[in-house]
Amino acid sequence: MQFHLQTKDSSYVMQVLRGYLLHLYWGKKIGTYRGSSPVVLAPRSFAPYADPAQPGFTLSTLPLEYPAYGNGDYRHPAYQVQLKDGSTVTDLRYAGHNIYHGKKKLAGLPATYVENNQEAQSLDILLQDRISGLSVVLTYSVFRDFDAITRSVRFENDGAASFRLQRALSASLDFRDDGLDSLTFYGSHNNERNINRHPLSEEMLVIDSARGASSPQHDPFFALLRQNTDEDHGEAFGCSLVYSGNFAIQIEVDQYRTVRASIGINPFDFSWRMKSGESFQAPEVVLVYSDHGLGGLSLTYHRLYRSRLARGKYRDRLRPILINNWEATYFKLNEKKLLAIAKEAQKAGIELFVLDDGWFGHRDNDRSSLGDWIVNRQKLPHGLGWLSTRIHEMGLKFGLWFEPEMVSPDSNLYRAHSDWCLHVPGRPTSLSRFQLVLDLSRADVRDYLVQSVSAVLTDTDINYVKWDMNRHMTEIGSALLPDECQRETAHRYMLGLYEILEKLTAQFPDILFESCSSGGGRFDPGMLYYMPQTWASDNTDAVSRLKIQYGTSIVYPPAAIGAHVSTVPNHQVGRITSLTTRGHVAMSGNFGYELDPTRLNKGDKKMIERQVSFYKEIRPLIQFGDFYRISSPFEGQDASWCFVAPDQSEAAGFFFRILADSSPLLRTLKFKGLDPDTLYENVATGEVFGGDELMNAGVNVPDEKGDFKSYVWRFRRK
Ligand code: DGJ
């Protein structure tokens, strides 16, 4: 039996052989797969086999769709179950399948979705271990309008005895050869999503997080690229996990130089008890194949994540240009100062004023009050409602910062409920930024959070929420879970967080939610399901941002990338860049400001006015257009990219020169994604060129002296 999944341009083929589900092919679309290169039963020295009559049938070399441990396959397994007798050997065999229109929701987890059943077709394959009663359902969905396939896995205990899931990855992918490079991300706070590409070699590559968040250090995404694949050409295989907690990516080249890559919840420090009749849903993985290089891969992720992962009113609406007071005031805020900032912002055409950290409890620094979501009357004597009304009267929307997942030891919440944080009884709890993590695996804690946050959102006219999270988990344990379920805490926390976000976003559908974790520390598809945009980094320096935003764009659409103009010298790196360059970098994402406009000179205020009105003109292009990377800041002293309207009627190209050279290189910006047969007019000069010329000959970049220069060109169909 064979399963052949087809997207517009790709094929994914599986086969059942002697009960085992094998992986035959993933790559460029094949019309009819007839099996010109069938799996080879290749007995190698010492290869174990179960049937003495068939010594050639060994799992050790077969490409397996969801591999087990213990039956002769020594590559890393996709799952592992510990049975009541202590054994960890199971043997999954094909037991049936079901094909249907549409795509089911994943219980309690974020996932891509369809709006009607014609948009996707799904396949459930049932695998069973006859001895233990373990059933596994592998679900695949193929979209009609996107070149993507999703996978997810559900475990079921159909036996009489409990067992323990020790490992429950979401996908395992076997490739027949190792002529591939891996592409993953690394980083840190203020330096998120650097690109790491290197050839696979005979070793195990592990990229993971055990921090309780997807983290700024890594990202739940990897791609495998043919060695000659570049931005525009060649094969790329992408794998993105829709999850915000601990994850692991493992890429292994075995002794026969075949590759096994897998992704899912980090098995380290994870286990899950499954009683008879219970099930466990592993998160979704989004697979994208492109034979148009990394750029083609990104385009598919952008289109899919923008329209069938992100949800809510703002999915298809223009996002407001905001000003955030954080870098302007930090904790030293008061009504007068905030209103003055808002007034200047409004004059410049900015649309949303966001009040960041420090408005609640007695929070004058980061040592107190998280958990007490009650306005600080010393700083805001008239209250939040009054402030919101004044801001609305100016014609601005009003937004508010929260960090609901945390508690400060110096807070009324902690004094009343010290056991509400993650902790291990009898051991000290580690602080980070002077705060502790609330135990969202507990229903009482979740209820408190929903109630306290929604009280503020109901009492005050609030149009935007910045949902921050500023520390990672330590001493992971929950006061309410039995001993044998303690290792479930980190994942139960994520399920709890998703439940809270589901409730709040449903209760307040008109509010635009932006996710944040000390910047882009939880920039992942899981959070994008609830909040369509993420603050990409606390590092607002324009030059640092070139790399951060470029790296982020490998998977995530610019509409999801929060980017603000801040003051100079920049607060994170001390660099001085022009307002023009800061503007061009920030307007390449979800545009805003994070500075005190009352302190700007007249010239800069005028410039901000011009930037805001320019962004309003190109905003549909940035937020709903296609994004093409042109040159990489990771590879030289310039970065460039362009945005093209979905109907190719318009484009904007950006070029950034980082350090000037004594022998300056002559540069052209060659557009991508235009219609070669259309004439385009340069909006600034009126010159007219064909799309083919703009893409193949390009436009000259001005030869100007000085570091950190930037340029933008806009073209419109003539
Ligand atoms: C971290 C965020 O990334 C910043 O933008 C700011 O909101 C601070 N937290 C406030 O504490």
XYZ file of N, CA and C in Angstrom, residues 481-630:
450
model
N 0.739 18.468 41.116
C 0.841 17.223 40.350
C 1.416 16.104 41.224
N 0.927 14.862 41.065
C 1.511 13.752 41.823
C 2.955 13.511 41.379
N 3.708 12.832 42.237
C 5.133 12.608 41.952
C 5.355 12.066 40.543
N 4.547 11.084 40.172
C 4.811 10.418 38.888
C 4.463 11.296 37.681
N 3.877 12.463 37.944
C 3.547 13.361 36.824
C 4.366 14.657 36.861
N 5.350 14.741 37.756
C 6.122 15.982 37.867
C 6.830 16.352 36.555
N 7.271 15.348 35.812
C 8.010 15.663 34.573
C 7.078 16.122 33.452
N 5.817 16.229 33.757
C 4.840 16.757 32.789
C 4.695 18.271 32.917
N 5.302 18.823 33.991
C 5.006 20.213 34.340
C 5.289 21.194 33.197
N 6.449 21.071 32.566
C 6.817 22.080 31.559
C 5.824 22.071 30.388
N 5.426 20.880 29.958
C 4.467 20.837 28.848
C 3.073 21.250 29.325
N 2.719 20.852 30.544
C 1.410 21.287 31.063
C 1.361 22.812 31.191
N 2.506 23.414 31.513
C 2.584 24.883 31.550
C 2.206 25.458 30.180
N 2.788 24.881 29.126
C 2.494 25.407 27.789
C 1.019 25.226 27.447
N 0.478 24.067 27.803
C -0.957 23.854 27.523
C -1.795 24.869 28.296
N -1.339 25.162 29.530
C -2.048 26.152 30.352
C -1.960 27.541 29.728
N -0.764 27.883 29.256
C -0.594 29.195 28.614
C -1.493 29.292 27.383
N -1.497 28.241 26.572
C -2.326 28.274 25.366
C -3.813 28.401 25.735
N -4.201 27.751 26.811
C -5.612 27.847 27.224
C -5.958 29.289 27.621
N -5.050 29.923 28.371
C -5.282 31.315 28.783
C -5.372 32.225 27.558
N -4.433 32.027 26.631
C -4.413 32.896 25.447
C -5.651 32.690 24.593
N -6.108 31.441 24.522
C -7.319 31.154 23.760
C -8.500 31.916 24.376
N -8.585 31.841 25.710
C -9.720 32.500 26.375
C -9.662 34.008 26.193
N -8.492 34.597 26.441
C -8.416 36.058 26.395
C -8.588 36.597 24.976
N -7.997 35.902 24.003
C -8.133 36.426 22.638
C -9.575 36.254 22.143
N -10.254 35.216 22.647
C -11.660 35.049 22.245
C -12.534 36.086 22.960
N -12.201 36.360 24.216
C -13.012 37.314 24.983
C -12.822 38.756 24.491
N -11.620 39.034 23.960
C -11.334 40.409 23.510
C -10.895 40.395 22.042
N -11.828 40.071 21.144
C -11.448 39.897 19.738
C -10.975 41.181 19.063
N -11.313 42.338 19.663
C -10.911 43.588 19.006
C -9.514 44.043 19.416
N -8.945 43.388 20.396
C -7.620 43.810 20.862
C -6.534 43.166 19.995
N -5.556 43.977 19.611
C -4.388 43.454 18.905
C -3.380 43.008 19.962
N -3.017 41.734 19.949
C -2.044 41.200 20.914
C -0.678 41.093 20.242
N 0.351 41.545 20.956
C 1.729 41.368 20.461
C 2.493 40.563 21.494
N 3.157 39.526 21.045
C 3.895 38.704 21.998
C 5.338 39.187 22.100
N 5.933 38.914 23.263
C 7.277 39.413 23.535
C 7.885 38.518 24.599
N 9.178 38.265 24.502
C 9.851 37.571 25.589
C 11.255 38.142 25.651
N 11.402 39.231 26.414
C 12.661 39.992 26.405
C 13.052 40.221 24.951
N 12.116 40.688 24.158
C 12.317 40.792 22.714
C 11.836 39.513 22.060
N 12.687 38.947 21.199
C 12.262 37.796 20.402
C 12.621 36.459 21.008
N 12.448 36.328 22.336
C 12.820 35.083 23.004
C 11.766 33.993 22.909
N 10.621 34.305 22.343
C 9.616 33.256 22.130
C 8.913 33.564 20.805
N 9.767 33.808 19.804
C 9.252 34.135 18.468
C 9.060 32.804 17.765
N 7.867 32.242 17.869
C 7.657 30.915 17.295
C 6.232 30.818 16.771
N 5.954 29.785 15.955
C 4.623 29.686 15.352
C 3.526 29.490 16.394
N 3.859 28.876 17.534
C 2.850 28.678 18.583
C 2.282 30.008 19.049
N 3.162 30.966 19.320
C 2.684 32.263 19.796
C 1.979 33.034 18.678
N 2.438 32.829 17.438
C 1.810 33.560 16.326
C 0.354 33.153 16.112
N 0.009 31.973 16.559
C -1.378 31.513 16.441
C -2.317 32.389 17.279
N -1.806 32.845 18.420
C -2.640 33.665 19.310
C -2.418 35.155 19.083
N -1.189 35.515 18.715
C -0.842 36.930 18.584
C -0.138 37.108 17.244
N -0.699 37.937 16.364
C -0.174 37.979 14.996
C 1.159 38.710 14.849
N 1.672 39.308 15.940
C 2.975 39.950 15.820
C 3.794 39.751 17.085
N 5.115 39.795 16.926
C 6.041 39.560 18.035
C 7.116 40.643 18.016
N 7.430 41.162 19.192
C 8.531 42.131 19.307
C 9.824 41.348 19.056
N 10.522 41.709 17.955
C 11.574 40.821 17.450
C 12.835 40.805 18.297
N 13.130 41.916 18.971
C 14.342 41.950 19.796
C 14.329 43.192 20.658
N 14.914 43.098 21.854
C 15.117 44.306 22.657
C 16.219 45.161 22.064
N 16.987 44.592 21.154
C 18.032 45.358 20.495
C 17.380 46.162 19.371
N 17.337 47.496 19.570
C 16.686 48.343 18.566
C 17.702 49.040 17.663
N 18.977 48.689 17.812
C 19.995 49.296 16.944
C 19.752 48.864 15.496
N 19.748 49.848 14.598
C 19.376 49.557 13.204
C 20.316 48.534 12.569
N 21.605 48.626 12.868
C 22.549 47.709 12.219
C 22.375 46.290 12.772
N 22.242 46.158 14.085
C 22.001 44.820 14.654
C 20.708 44.241 14.107
N 19.722 45.117 13.955
C 18.411 44.666 13.496
C 18.445 44.102 12.076
N 19.423 44.555 11.249
C 19.483 44.015 9.877
C 19.588 42.500 9.939
N 20.503 42.015 10.795
C 20.678 40.560 10.902
C 19.484 39.920 11.593
N 19.018 40.544 12.668
C 17.922 39.928 13.429
C 16.688 39.781 12.530
N 16.368 40.832 11.793
C 15.163 40.779 10.958
C 15.372 39.884 9.731
N 16.580 39.912 9.202
C 16.876 39.041 8.047
C 16.755 37.578 8.471
N 17.365 37.220 9.596
C 17.308 35.833 10.090
C 15.876 35.427 10.393
N 15.148 36.312 11.060
C 13.761 36.005 11.424
C 12.921 35.738 10.178
N 13.237 36.469 9.101
C 12.419 36.354 7.884
C 12.587 35.007 7.179
N 13.533 34.200 7.599
C 13.667 32.880 6.961
C 12.355 32.099 7.147
N 11.745 32.252 8.309
C 10.499 31.524 8.567
C 9.288 32.455 8.718
N 9.503 33.593 9.377
C 8.353 34.382 9.830
C 8.119 35.605 8.938
N 6.853 35.911 8.649
C 6.554 37.013 7.727
C 6.836 38.381 8.356
N 7.273 39.356 7.538
C 7.552 40.695 8.078
C 6.379 41.277 8.865
N 5.141 40.930 8.494
C 3.991 41.473 9.238
C 4.030 41.025 10.693
N 4.773 39.966 10.983
C 4.833 39.463 12.358
C 6.012 40.047 13.132
N 6.870 40.806 12.448
C 8.141 41.228 13.061
C 8.041 42.655 13.589
N 7.890 42.812 14.895
C 7.813 44.142 15.500
C 9.163 44.837 15.385
N 9.164 46.075 14.859
C 10.427 46.783 14.607
C 10.215 48.278 14.889
N 11.039 48.845 15.773
C 10.831 50.243 16.176
C 12.075 51.095 15.945
N 11.830 52.371 15.669
C 12.911 53.359 15.616
C 13.164 53.809 17.052
N 14.431 53.770 17.476
C 14.745 54.249 18.827
C 15.756 55.380 18.731
N 16.151 55.882 19.886
C 17.020 57.054 19.892
C 18.482 56.661 19.653
N 19.341 57.677 19.433
C 20.790 57.433 19.364
C 21.490 58.327 20.385
N 22.671 57.935 20.891
C 23.266 56.618 20.736
C 22.299 55.534 21.203
N 22.304 54.437 20.476
C 21.383 53.346 20.772
C 21.624 52.795 22.185
N 20.534 52.514 22.899
C 20.659 52.095 24.295
C 21.296 50.722 24.468
N 21.240 49.861 23.465
C 21.788 48.514 23.653
C 23.247 48.431 23.206
N 23.594 49.104 22.105
C 24.970 48.940 21.613
C 25.737 50.253 21.523
N 25.062 51.378 21.759
C 25.760 52.662 21.749
C 26.031 53.214 20.360
N 25.510 52.595 19.325
C 25.817 53.038 17.957
C 24.955 54.237 17.562
N 25.565 55.081 16.716
C 24.791 56.212 16.187
C 24.522 55.956 14.708
N 23.260 55.891 14.361
C 22.878 55.739 12.953
C 21.882 56.844 12.636
N 21.723 57.146 11.364
C 20.827 58.256 11.001
C 19.366 57.847 11.220
N 18.537 58.845 11.375
C 17.100 58.584 11.534
C 16.550 57.918 10.270
N 17.128 58.306 9.131
C 16.687 57.689 7.872
C 16.910 56.188 7.912
N 18.107 55.786 8.267
C 18.424 54.351 8.284
C 17.591 53.634 9.333
N 17.463 54.236 10.505
C 16.632 53.594 11.538
C 15.204 53.409 11.027
N 14.727 54.410 10.308
C 13.368 54.335 9.766
C 13.238 53.220 8.744
N 14.217 53.145 7.822
C 14.120 52.128 6.768
C 14.173 50.718 7.344
N 14.984 50.529 8.380
C 15.061 49.188 8.981
C 13.729 48.863 9.655
N 13.215 49.811 10.428
C 11.984 49.526 11.179
C 10.783 49.374 10.248
N 10.765 50.169 9.173
C 9.579 50.040 8.310
C 9.637 48.787 7.434
N 10.706 48.017 7.553
C 10.747 46.710 6.876
C 10.026 45.641 7.692
N 9.391 46.057 8.776
C 8.612 45.122 9.592
C 7.342 45.822 10.051
N 6.910 45.442 11.242
C 5.724 46.071 11.815
C 6.162 47.335 12.534
N 5.922 48.466 11.911
C 6.605 49.724 12.207
C 6.140 50.406 13.490
N 7.102 50.992 14.205
C 6.755 51.799 15.364
C 7.954 52.586 15.857
N 7.728 53.332 16.933
C 8.792 54.142 17.545
C 8.908 53.773 19.012
N 10.101 53.952 19.525
C 10.348 53.629 20.925
C 11.351 54.656 21.423
N 10.926 55.911 21.481
C 11.805 57.013 21.890
C 10.928 58.133 22.418
N 11.594 59.173 22.935
C 10.844 60.308 23.465
C 10.793 61.406 22.404
N 9.681 61.526 21.697
C 9.650 62.494 20.588
C 9.691 63.936 21.077
N 9.413 64.167 22.382
C 9.439 65.552 22.879
C 10.879 66.055 22.924
N 11.827 65.137 22.863
C 13.226 65.562 22.965
C 13.894 65.704 21.602
N 13.125 65.544 20.549
C 13.717 65.636 19.207
C 13.725 67.084 18.729
N 14.700 67.399 17.872
C 14.678 68.750 17.297
C 13.638 68.804 16.176
N 13.400 70.026 15.724
C 12.335 70.224 14.715
C 12.540 69.370 13.476
N 13.804 69.317 13.032
C 14.121 68.570 11.809
C 13.754 67.100 11.962
N 14.099 66.534 13.103
C 13.813 65.110 13.320
C 12.306 64.871 13.446
N 11.625 65.827 14.086
C 10.157 65.661 14.198
C 9.528 65.639 12.803
N 10.022 66.532 11.957
C 9.495 66.585 10.575
C 9.791 65.266 9.850
N 10.998 64.790 10.089
C 11.420 63.543 9.426
C 10.521 62.391 9.872
N 10.168 62.355 11.165
C 9.292 61.282 11.654
C 7.915 61.384 10.986
N 7.466 62.609 10.851
C 6.179 62.803 10.160
C 6.227 62.214 8.751
N 7.359 62.481 8.068
C 7.494 61.969 6.690
C 7.581 60.446 6.681
N 8.322 59.903 7.664
C 8.455 58.434 7.716
C 7.093 57.782 7.923
N 6.325 58.372 8.858
C 5.021 57.790 9.174
C 4.120 57.836 7.944
N 4.147 58.959 7.245
C 3.233 59.016 6.101
C 3.744 58.119 4.972
N 5.049 57.977 4.844
C 5.588 57.058 3.834
C 5.198 55.614 4.182
N 5.325 55.260 5.461
C 4.979 53.876 5.848
C 3.508 53.612 5.578
N 2.682 54.619 5.835
C 1.247 54.397 5.578
C 1.014 54.073 4.101
N 1.824 54.709 3.234
C 1.649 54.414 1.796
C 2.085 52.994 1.451
N 3.192 52.550 2.068
C 3.700 51.217 1.678
C 3.204 50.111 2.614
N 2.441 50.464 3.628
C 2.059 49.480 4.651
C 1.376 48.216 4.093
N 0.439 48.368 3.151
C -0.182 47.137 2.640
C 0.845 46.200 2.000
N 1.834 46.816 1.356
C 2.891 46.052 0.697
C 3.739 45.296 1.728
N 4.081 45.991 2.806
C 4.944 45.384 3.836
C 4.167 44.295 4.575
N 2.917 44.582 4.875
C 2.186 43.664 5.756
C 1.511 42.514 5.001
N 1.152 42.747 3.749
C 0.465 41.669 3.014
C 1.181 41.252 1.741
N 2.292 41.922 1.419
C 3.001 41.591 0.183
C 3.942 40.413 0.370
N 4.633 40.056 -0.711
C 5.645 39.007 -0.634
C 6.997 39.642 -0.361
N 7.770 38.968 0.449
C 9.064 39.498 0.867
C 10.175 38.687 0.217
N 11.116 39.393 -0.417
C 12.250 38.713 -1.064
C 13.549 39.258 -0.483
N 14.396 38.359 -0.001
C 15.725 38.776 0.445
C 16.630 38.886 -0.788
N 17.449 39.928 -0.824
C 18.312 40.120 -1.995
C 19.787 39.949 -1.619
